[in-house]
Coordinates of N, CA and C in Angstrom, one line a residue:
M1 N 107.6 89.4 111.8 CA 108.8 90.3 111.7 C 109.5 90.3 113.1
P2 N 110.5 89.3 113.3 CA 111.1 89.1 114.6 C 112.0 90.3 115.0
N3 N 112.5 91.1 114.0 CA 113.5 92.1 114.4 C 112.9 93.4 114.8
L4 N 111.6 93.6 114.6 CA 110.9 94.8 115.0 C 110.6 94.9 116.5
D5 N 111.0 95.9 117.1 CA 110.7 96.1 118.5 C 109.2 96.5 118.6
K6 N 108.4 95.7 119.2 CA 107.0 95.9 119.3 C 106.6 97.2 120.0
S7 N 107.5 97.7 120.9 CA 107.3 98.9 121.6 C 107.2 100.1 120.6
L8 N 107.8 100.0 119.4 CA 107.7 101.1 118.5 C 106.3 101.3 117.9
V9 N 105.5 100.2 117.9 CA 104.2 100.3 117.3 C 103.0 100.0 118.3
A10 N 103.3 99.5 119.4 CA 102.3 99.1 120.4 C 101.3 100.2 120.7
N11 N 101.8 101.4 120.8 CA 101.0 102.5 121.2 C 100.3 103.3 120.0
L12 N 100.5 102.7 118.8 CA 99.8 103.4 117.7 C 98.3 103.1 117.8
S13 N 97.5 104.1 117.4 CA 96.1 104.0 117.5 C 95.5 102.9 116.7
I14 N 96.2 102.5 115.6 CA 95.7 101.4 114.8 C 95.7 100.1 115.5
F15 N 96.6 100.0 116.5 CA 96.7 98.7 117.3 C 96.1 98.8 118.7
A16 N 95.3 99.8 118.9 CA 94.6 100.0 120.2 C 93.7 98.8 120.5
G17 N 93.8 98.2 121.6 CA 93.0 97.0 122.0 C 93.5 95.7 121.5
V18 N 94.7 95.7 120.8 CA 95.3 94.5 120.3 C 96.2 93.9 121.3
E19 N 96.1 92.7 121.8 CA 96.9 92.1 122.8 C 98.3 91.9 122.3
T20 N 99.3 91.8 123.2 CA 100.7 91.7 122.8 C 101.0 90.5 121.9
D21 N 100.4 89.3 122.3 CA 100.7 88.2 121.4 C 100.1 88.3 120.1
A22 N 98.9 88.9 120.0 CA 98.2 89.1 118.7 C 99.0 90.1 117.9
L23 N 99.6 91.2 118.5 CA 100.4 92.1 117.8 C 101.6 91.5 117.2
S24 N 102.2 90.6 118.0 CA 103.4 89.8 117.4 C 103.0 89.0 116.2
E25 N 101.9 88.4 116.3 CA 101.4 87.6 115.1 C 101.1 88.5 113.9
I26 N 100.5 89.7 114.1 CA 100.3 90.6 113.0 C 101.6 91.1 112.4
L27 N 102.5 91.4 113.2 CA 103.8 91.9 112.7 C 104.7 90.9 112.0
R28 N 104.5 89.6 112.3 CA 105.2 88.6 111.7 C 105.0 88.5 110.2
E29 N 103.8 89.0 109.8 CA 103.5 89.0 108.4 C 103.9 90.3 107.6
A30 N 104.5 91.2 108.3 CA 104.9 92.5 107.7 C 106.4 92.5 107.3
Q31 N 106.7 93.3 106.4 CA 108.1 93.7 106.0 C 108.3 95.1 106.2
S32 N 109.6 95.5 106.6 CA 109.9 96.9 106.7 C 110.7 97.3 105.4
I33 N 110.2 98.4 104.8 CA 110.8 98.9 103.5 C 111.1 100.3 103.6
R34 N 112.2 100.7 103.1 CA 112.7 102.1 103.1 C 112.3 102.7 101.7
Y35 N 111.8 103.9 101.8 CA 111.5 104.7 100.5 C 112.3 106.0 100.5
P36 N 113.3 106.1 99.6 CA 114.1 107.3 99.6 C 113.2 108.5 99.2
K37 N 113.7 109.7 99.6 CA 113.0 110.9 99.2 C 112.7 111.0 97.7
G38 N 111.4 111.3 97.4 CA 111.0 111.4 96.0 C 110.5 110.1 95.3
S39 N 110.7 109.0 96.0 CA 110.3 107.7 95.4 C 108.8 107.4 95.7
S40 N 108.3 106.5 94.8 CA 106.9 106.2 94.9 C 106.6 105.0 95.8
V41 N 105.7 105.1 96.6 CA 105.2 103.9 97.4 C 104.2 103.1 96.6
F42 N 103.3 103.8 95.9 CA 102.4 103.2 95.0 C 101.8 104.3 94.1
Q43 N 101.3 103.9 92.9 CA 100.8 104.8 91.9 C 99.3 104.7 91.8
Q44 N 98.6 105.8 91.5 CA 97.2 105.8 91.2 C 96.8 104.8 90.2
D45 N 95.8 104.0 90.5 CA 95.2 103.0 89.6 C 96.1 101.7 89.5
E46 N 97.2 101.7 90.2 CA 98.0 100.5 90.3 C 97.3 99.4 91.1
E47 N 97.5 98.2 90.8 CA 96.8 97.1 91.5 C 97.2 97.1 93.0
A48 N 96.2 97.1 93.9 CA 96.5 97.3 95.3 C 96.9 95.9 95.9
N49 N 98.2 95.6 95.9 CA 98.6 94.3 96.4 C 99.1 94.4 97.8
S50 N 99.1 95.6 98.4 CA 99.7 95.7 99.8 C 98.9 96.8 100.5
F51 N 99.1 96.8 101.9 CA 98.7 97.9 102.7 C 99.8 98.2 103.7
F52 N 99.8 99.4 104.3 CA 101.0 99.9 104.9 C 100.7 100.6 106.2
I53 N 101.8 100.8 107.1 CA 101.8 101.7 108.2 C 103.1 102.4 108.1
L54 N 103.1 103.8 108.2 CA 104.3 104.6 108.1 C 104.9 104.6 109.5
L55 N 106.2 104.2 109.5 CA 107.0 104.3 110.8 C 107.8 105.5 110.9
H56 N 108.3 106.0 109.8 CA 109.2 107.2 109.8 C 109.1 108.0 108.5
G57 N 109.2 109.3 108.6 CA 109.1 110.1 107.4 C 107.7 110.7 107.2
H58 N 107.5 111.2 106.0 CA 106.2 111.8 105.6 C 106.0 111.4 104.1
L59 N 104.7 111.2 103.8 CA 104.3 110.9 102.4 C 103.3 112.0 101.9
R60 N 103.4 112.3 100.6 CA 102.4 113.1 100.0 C 101.5 112.2 99.1
V61 N 100.2 112.3 99.4 CA 99.2 111.6 98.6 C 98.5 112.5 97.6
M62 N 98.7 112.1 96.3 CA 98.2 113.0 95.2 C 97.3 112.2 94.3
K63 N 96.3 112.9 93.7 CA 95.4 112.3 92.8 C 95.3 113.2 91.5
V64 N 95.3 112.6 90.4 CA 95.2 113.3 89.1 C 93.7 113.1 88.6
T65 N 93.1 114.2 88.4 CA 91.7 114.1 88.0 C 91.6 113.7 86.5
P66 N 90.4 113.3 86.0 CA 90.2 113.0 84.6 C 90.7 114.1 83.6
D67 N 90.6 115.3 84.0 CA 91.0 116.4 83.1 C 92.5 116.8 83.3
G68 N 93.2 116.0 84.1 CA 94.6 116.1 84.2 C 95.1 117.1 85.3
Q69 N 94.2 117.5 86.2 CA 94.6 118.4 87.3 C 95.1 117.6 88.4
Q70 N 96.2 118.0 89.0 CA 96.8 117.3 90.2 C 96.3 117.9 91.5
V71 N 95.8 117.0 92.4 CA 95.3 117.5 93.7 C 96.1 116.8 94.8
V72 N 96.6 117.5 95.8 CA 97.2 116.9 96.9 C 96.0 116.6 97.9
V73 N 95.8 115.3 98.1 CA 94.7 114.8 98.9 C 95.0 115.0 100.4
R74 N 96.2 114.6 100.8 CA 96.6 114.7 102.2 C 98.1 114.3 102.3
F75 N 98.6 114.5 103.5 CA 100.0 114.0 103.8 C 99.9 112.9 104.9
V76 N 100.7 111.9 104.8 CA 100.7 110.8 105.7 C 101.9 111.0 106.7
T77 N 101.6 110.9 108.0 CA 102.6 111.1 109.0 C 102.8 109.8 109.8
P78 N 103.9 109.7 110.5 CA 104.3 108.4 111.2 C 103.2 107.9 112.1
G79 N 103.0 106.6 112.0 CA 101.9 106.0 112.8 C 100.6 105.7 112.1
E80 N 100.5 106.3 110.9 CA 99.2 106.2 110.1 C 99.2 104.9 109.3
I81 N 98.1 104.3 109.2 CA 97.8 103.2 108.2 C 97.4 103.9 106.9
F82 N 97.9 103.4 105.8 CA 97.5 103.9 104.5 C 97.6 102.9 103.4
G83 N 97.1 103.2 102.2 CA 97.1 102.3 101.1 C 96.1 101.1 101.4
I84 N 95.0 101.4 102.2 CA 94.1 100.4 102.6 C 92.9 100.2 101.6
A85 N 93.3 100.2 100.3 CA 92.3 100.0 99.3 C 91.4 98.8 99.5
V86 N 92.1 97.7 100.0 CA 91.4 96.4 100.2 C 90.3 96.6 101.3
A87 N 90.5 97.4 102.3 CA 89.5 97.7 103.3 C 88.3 98.4 102.8
M88 N 88.4 99.1 101.7 CA 87.3 99.9 101.1 C 86.7 99.1 99.9
G89 N 87.1 97.9 99.7 CA 86.6 97.1 98.6 C 87.1 97.4 97.2
R90 N 88.3 98.1 97.2 CA 88.9 98.5 95.9 C 90.0 97.5 95.6
T91 N 90.2 97.3 94.3 CA 91.3 96.5 93.8 C 92.5 97.3 93.3
T92 N 92.3 98.6 93.2 CA 93.4 99.5 92.8 C 93.5 100.7 93.8
Y93 N 94.7 101.3 93.8 CA 94.9 102.5 94.7 C 94.3 103.7 94.1
P94 N 93.5 104.5 94.8 CA 92.8 105.6 94.3 C 93.7 106.8 94.1
A95 N 94.9 106.8 94.6 CA 95.8 108.0 94.5 C 97.3 107.5 94.5
T96 N 98.2 108.4 94.3 CA 99.6 108.1 94.3 C 100.2 108.6 95.7
A97 N 101.1 107.8 96.2 CA 101.8 108.1 97.5 C 103.3 108.3 97.2
L98 N 103.9 109.4 97.5 CA 105.3 109.7 97.3 C 106.0 110.1 98.6
A99 N 107.2 109.7 98.7 CA 108.0 110.0 100.0 C 108.5 111.5 99.9
V100 N 108.0 112.3 100.8 CA 108.5 113.7 100.9 C 109.9 113.8 101.4
V101 N 110.2 112.9 102.3 CA 111.6 112.7 102.9 C 111.9 111.2 102.9
D102 N 113.1 110.9 103.2 CA 113.4 109.4 103.4 C 112.5 108.8 104.4
S103 N 111.8 107.8 104.1 CA 110.7 107.2 104.9 C 110.8 105.7 105.0
V104 N 110.2 105.2 106.1 CA 110.2 103.8 106.3 C 108.7 103.3 106.6
A105 N 108.3 102.3 106.0 CA 107.0 101.8 106.2 C 106.9 100.3 106.5
L106 N 106.0 99.8 107.2 CA 105.7 98.4 107.3 C 104.7 98.1 106.2
I107 N 104.9 96.9 105.6 CA 104.0 96.6 104.4 C 103.5 95.1 104.6
W108 N 102.2 95.0 104.4 CA 101.6 93.6 104.5 C 101.0 93.3 103.1
P109 N 100.9 92.1 102.7 CA 100.1 91.7 101.5 C 98.7 92.0 101.7
A110 N 98.0 92.5 100.7 CA 96.6 92.8 100.7 C 95.8 91.5 101.0
A111 N 96.3 90.4 100.5 CA 95.6 89.1 100.7 C 95.4 88.7 102.1
A112 N 96.3 89.3 103.0 CA 96.3 88.9 104.4 C 95.2 89.7 105.1
W113 N 94.7 90.8 104.5 CA 93.7 91.7 105.3 C 92.5 90.9 105.8
P114 N 91.7 90.2 104.9 CA 90.5 89.6 105.4 C 90.7 88.7 106.6
R115 N 91.8 87.9 106.6 CA 92.1 87.0 107.7 C 92.5 87.8 108.9
L116 N 93.3 88.8 108.8 CA 93.8 89.6 109.9 C 92.6 90.2 110.7
V117 N 91.7 90.9 109.9 CA 90.7 91.6 110.6 C 89.6 90.6 111.1
T118 N 89.5 89.4 110.6 CA 88.6 88.4 111.1 C 89.1 87.9 112.4
K119 N 90.4 87.7 112.5 CA 91.0 87.2 113.7 C 91.3 88.2 114.8
H120 N 91.4 89.5 114.3 CA 91.7 90.6 115.3 C 90.7 91.7 115.0
P121 N 89.5 91.6 115.5 CA 88.5 92.6 115.2 C 88.9 94.1 115.6
S122 N 89.7 94.2 116.6 CA 90.2 95.6 116.9 C 90.9 96.3 115.8
L123 N 91.6 95.5 115.0 CA 92.3 96.1 113.8 C 91.3 96.6 112.8
A124 N 90.2 95.9 112.6 CA 89.1 96.4 111.7 C 88.5 97.6 112.2
V125 N 88.1 97.6 113.5 CA 87.4 98.8 114.1 C 88.3 100.0 114.1
N126 N 89.6 99.9 114.4 CA 90.5 101.0 114.4 C 90.7 101.5 113.0
T127 N 90.7 100.7 112.0 CA 90.9 101.1 110.6 C 89.7 101.8 110.1
M128 N 88.5 101.4 110.5 CA 87.2 102.1 110.1 C 87.2 103.4 110.7
K129 N 87.7 103.6 112.0 CA 87.7 104.9 112.6 C 88.6 105.8 111.8
T130 N 89.8 105.3 111.3 CA 90.7 106.1 110.5 C 90.0 106.5 109.2
V131 N 89.4 105.6 108.6 CA 88.7 105.9 107.3 C 87.6 106.9 107.5
G132 N 86.9 106.8 108.6 CA 85.8 107.7 108.9 C 86.4 109.1 109.2
S133 N 87.5 109.2 109.9 CA 88.1 110.5 110.1 C 88.6 111.2 108.8
R134 N 89.1 110.4 107.9 CA 89.6 110.9 106.6 C 88.4 111.3 105.8
L135 N 87.3 110.6 105.8 CA 86.1 111.0 105.1 C 85.5 112.3 105.6
Q136 N 85.5 112.5 106.9 CA 85.1 113.7 107.5 C 85.9 114.9 107.1
D137 N 87.3 114.6 107.0 CA 88.2 115.7 106.6 C 87.9 116.0 105.1
A138 N 87.7 115.0 104.3 CA 87.4 115.3 102.9 C 86.1 116.1 102.7
H139 N 85.1 115.7 103.5 CA 83.8 116.5 103.5 C 84.1 118.0 103.8
T140 N 84.9 118.2 104.9 CA 85.2 119.5 105.3 C 85.9 120.3 104.2
R141 N 86.8 119.7 103.5 CA 87.5 120.4 102.4 C 86.6 120.7 101.3
V142 N 85.7 119.8 101.0 CA 84.7 120.0 99.9 C 83.8 121.2 100.2
I143 N 83.4 121.3 101.4 CA 82.6 122.4 101.9 C 83.4 123.7 101.8
E144 N 84.6 123.7 102.2 CA 85.5 124.9 102.1 C 85.7 125.3 100.7
M145 N 85.9 124.3 99.8 CA 86.2 124.7 98.4 C 84.9 125.3 97.8
S146 N 83.7 124.9 98.3 CA 82.5 125.3 97.7 C 82.0 126.7 98.2
T147 N 82.4 127.0 99.5 CA 81.8 128.1 100.1 C 82.7 129.2 100.6
E148 N 84.0 128.9 100.7 CA 84.9 129.8 101.3 C 85.8 130.5 100.3
Q149 N 86.2 131.7 100.6 CA 87.2 132.5 99.8 C 88.5 131.8 100.0
V150 N 89.4 132.0 99.0 CA 90.7 131.3 99.0 C 91.5 131.6 100.2
E151 N 91.5 132.8 100.8 CA 92.3 133.2 101.9 C 91.9 132.3 103.1
R152 N 90.6 132.0 103.3 CA 90.2 131.2 104.5 C 90.6 129.7 104.2
R153 N 90.5 129.3 102.9 CA 90.9 127.9 102.6 C 92.3 127.6 102.9
V154 N 93.2 128.6 102.5 CA 94.6 128.4 102.7 C 94.9 128.4 104.2
A155 N 94.3 129.3 105.0 CA 94.5 129.4 106.4 C 94.1 128.1 107.1
H156 N 92.9 127.5 106.7 CA 92.4 126.3 107.2 C 93.4 125.1 106.9
A157 N 93.9 125.1 105.7 CA 94.9 124.1 105.3 C 96.1 124.1 106.1
L158 N 96.7 125.3 106.4 CA 97.9 125.4 107.2 C 97.6 125.0 108.6
L159 N 96.5 125.4 109.2 CA 96.1 125.0 110.5 C 96.0 123.5 110.7
R160 N 95.4 122.8 109.7 CA 95.3 121.4 109.7 C 96.6 120.7 109.7
L161 N 97.6 121.2 108.9 CA 98.9 120.7 108.8 C 99.6 120.9 110.1
V162 N 99.4 122.0 110.8 CA 100.0 122.2 112.1 C 99.5 121.2 113.1
Q163 N 98.2 121.0 113.0 CA 97.6 120.0 114.0 C 98.2 118.6 113.7
Q164 N 98.4 118.3 112.4 CA 98.8 117.0 112.1 C 100.3 116.8 112.3
A165 N 101.1 117.8 112.0 CA 102.6 117.6 112.1 C 103.3 118.9 112.5
G166 N 102.8 119.6 113.5 CA 103.4 120.8 114.0 C 104.4 120.5 115.1
R167 N 105.5 121.2 115.0 CA 106.6 121.1 115.9 C 107.0 122.5 116.4
K168 N 106.9 122.7 117.7 CA 107.2 124.0 118.3 C 108.6 124.4 118.2
G169 N 108.9 125.6 117.7 CA 110.3 126.1 117.6 C 110.4 127.5 118.0
E170 N 111.5 128.1 117.8 CA 111.8 129.5 118.2 C 110.9 130.5 117.5
D171 N 110.6 130.2 116.3 CA 109.8 131.2 115.5 C 108.3 130.8 115.3
G172 N 107.8 130.0 116.2 CA 106.5 129.6 116.2 C 106.3 128.0 116.0
I173 N 105.3 127.6 115.3 CA 105.1 126.2 115.1 C 105.4 125.8 113.7
Q174 N 106.4 125.0 113.5 CA 106.8 124.6 112.2 C 106.1 123.3 111.7
I175 N 105.6 123.3 110.4 CA 105.1 122.1 109.8 C 106.3 121.2 109.6
D176 N 106.4 120.0 110.2 CA 107.6 119.2 110.3 C 107.9 118.4 109.1
F177 N 107.7 118.9 107.9 CA 108.2 118.2 106.7 C 108.2 119.2 105.6
P178 N 108.9 119.0 104.6 CA 109.0 120.0 103.5 C 107.6 120.1 102.8
I179 N 107.2 121.3 102.6 CA 105.9 121.6 101.9 C 106.1 122.8 101.1
S180 N 105.8 122.7 99.8 CA 106.0 123.9 98.9 C 104.7 124.7 98.8
R181 N 104.8 125.9 98.2 CA 103.6 126.7 97.9 C 102.7 126.0 96.9
Q182 N 103.4 125.3 96.0 CA 102.6 124.5 95.0 C 101.7 123.4 95.7
D183 N 102.3 122.8 96.7 CA 101.5 121.8 97.5 C 100.3 122.5 98.1
V184 N 100.5 123.6 98.7 CA 99.4 124.3 99.3 C 98.3 124.7 98.3
A185 N 98.8 125.1 97.1 CA 97.8 125.4 96.0 C 97.0 124.2 95.6
E186 N 97.7 123.1 95.5 CA 97.0 121.8 95.1 C 96.1 121.3 96.2
M187 N 96.3 121.6 97.4 CA 95.5 121.2 98.6 C 94.2 122.1 98.6
T188 N 94.3 123.3 98.1 CA 93.2 124.3 98.4 C 92.5 124.7 97.1
G189 N 92.8 124.0 96.0 CA 92.1 124.3 94.7 C 92.3 125.7 94.2
T190 N 93.5 126.2 94.3 CA 93.8 127.6 93.8 C 95.1 127.5 93.1
T191 N 95.7 128.7 92.7 CA 96.9 128.7 91.9 C 98.1 129.0 92.7
L192 N 99.3 128.7 92.2 CA 100.5 129.0 92.9 C 100.7 130.5 93.0
H193 N 100.3 131.2 92.1 CA 100.4 132.7 92.2 C 99.6 133.2 93.4
T194 N 98.4 132.7 93.5 CA 97.5 133.2 94.6 C 98.1 132.8 96.0
V195 N 98.6 131.6 96.1 CA 99.2 131.1 97.4 C 100.4 132.0 97.7
S196 N 101.3 132.2 96.7 CA 102.5 133.0 96.9 C 102.1 134.4 97.3
R197 N 101.1 135.0 96.7 CA 100.7 136.3 97.1 C 100.2 136.3 98.6
L198 N 99.4 135.4 98.9 CA 98.9 135.3 100.3 C 100.0 135.1 101.3
L199 N 100.8 134.1 101.1 CA 101.9 133.8 102.1 C 102.9 135.0 102.2
S200 N 103.2 135.7 101.1 CA 104.0 136.8 101.2 C 103.4 137.9 102.0
A201 N 102.1 138.1 101.8 CA 101.4 139.1 102.6 C 101.4 138.7 104.1
W202 N 101.1 137.5 104.4 CA 101.1 137.0 105.8 C 102.5 137.0 106.4
E203 N 103.5 136.9 105.6 CA 104.9 137.0 106.1 C 105.1 138.5 106.6
D204 N 104.7 139.4 105.7 CA 104.8 140.8 106.1 C 104.0 141.2 107.3
Q205 N 102.9 140.5 107.6 CA 102.1 140.7 108.8 C 102.6 139.9 110.0
G206 N 103.7 139.1 109.8 CA 104.2 138.3 110.9 C 103.4 137.1 111.3
L207 N 102.6 136.6 110.4 CA 101.8 135.4 110.6 C 102.5 134.1 110.3
V208 N 103.3 134.1 109.2 CA 103.9 132.9 108.8 C 105.3 133.2 108.4
D209 N 106.1 132.1 108.2 CA 107.4 132.1 107.5 C 107.4 130.9 106.6
S210 N 107.5 131.2 105.3 CA 107.4 130.1 104.3 C 108.7 129.9 103.5
G211 N 109.8 130.2 104.1 CA 111.1 130.0 103.4 C 111.6 128.6 103.4
R212 N 112.5 128.3 102.5 CA 113.2 127.0 102.4 C 112.3 125.8 102.5
Q213 N 111.2 125.9 101.9 CA 110.2 124.8 101.8 C 109.8 124.2 103.2
R214 N 109.9 125.1 104.2 CA 109.4 124.8 105.5 C 108.5 125.9 105.9
I215 N 107.3 125.6 106.2 CA 106.4 126.7 106.6 C 106.2 126.6 108.2
S216 N 106.4 127.8 108.8 CA 106.2 128.0 110.2 C 105.1 129.0 110.4
I217 N 104.2 128.7 111.4 CA 103.1 129.6 111.8 C 103.6 130.4 113.0
R218 N 103.9 131.7 112.7 CA 104.4 132.5 113.8 C 103.3 133.0 114.8
N219 N 102.1 133.1 114.3 CA 101.0 133.6 115.1 C 99.8 132.7 114.9
P220 N 99.7 131.5 115.5 CA 98.6 130.6 115.2 C 97.2 131.2 115.5
H221 N 97.2 132.0 116.6 CA 95.9 132.6 117.0 C 95.4 133.5 115.9
K222 N 96.2 134.4 115.4 CA 95.8 135.3 114.4 C 95.4 134.6 113.1
L223 N 96.1 133.5 112.8 CA 95.8 132.7 111.6 C 94.4 132.0 111.8
F224 N 94.2 131.6 113.0 CA 92.9 130.9 113.3 C 91.8 132.0 113.2
L225 N 91.9 133.2 113.7 CA 90.9 134.2 113.5 C 90.7 134.5 112.0
L226 N 91.7 134.5 111.3 CA 91.6 134.7 109.8 C 90.8 133.6 109.2
A227 N 91.1 132.4 109.6 CA 90.4 131.2 109.0 C 88.9 131.2 109.3
E228 N 88.6 131.7 110.5 CA 87.2 131.6 111.0 C 86.4 132.9 110.7
A229 N 87.1 133.9 110.1 CA 86.4 135.2 109.9 C 85.2 134.9 108.9
P230 N 84.1 135.6 109.1 CA 82.9 135.4 108.2 C 83.3 135.9 106.8
S231 N 82.7 135.1 105.8 CA 82.9 135.5 104.4 C 82.1 136.7 104.1
N232 N 82.7 137.5 103.2 CA 82.0 138.8 102.8 C 80.8 138.4 101.9

């Protein structure tokens, strides 16, 4: 990809330890693709022909369970590698990725993966670190769903989103992409009614602002204390 400024991606964690010439070689095999808001990058169970790095925007990753329940698995933020089914030995994508806002991603053919990681071991190591981090996050969420009351689960979910994509503003720390109350419900294994009730109560207490599909944490410290409070 001769038109891409390498400085835009050279500092991404996925390319840590990759030399400049090697990075140029890796990028030559990529294409830059725009995904309008609401469009699909890939669908669950679709053949995994590509892998990606998000350059701009945000993606929602969702999975539909066998009984038809939709779960928000995570959100993808700029700089992240995603759709790496090939690195996990899969031939299909395990979930669906949708653009939350207008987004841009680099895309490589999945067939290039074995050759790239053989020639550039740092790419493989960095990808495995990413997979390990996501697996740890998934384990944490499973434990929360199994042991914590819904109030703590929602508080933990908001704090993770702040850590992932928080932007400091006048009214606190804003999650820097549109997120609905339904999204929060699907992340935490609860209902829209319950999330709406909680967020409304927290708004009254001055903890959050959840208007206009943008959630801001007005008092992160108090929300943290709520998330870490012992279960009754």
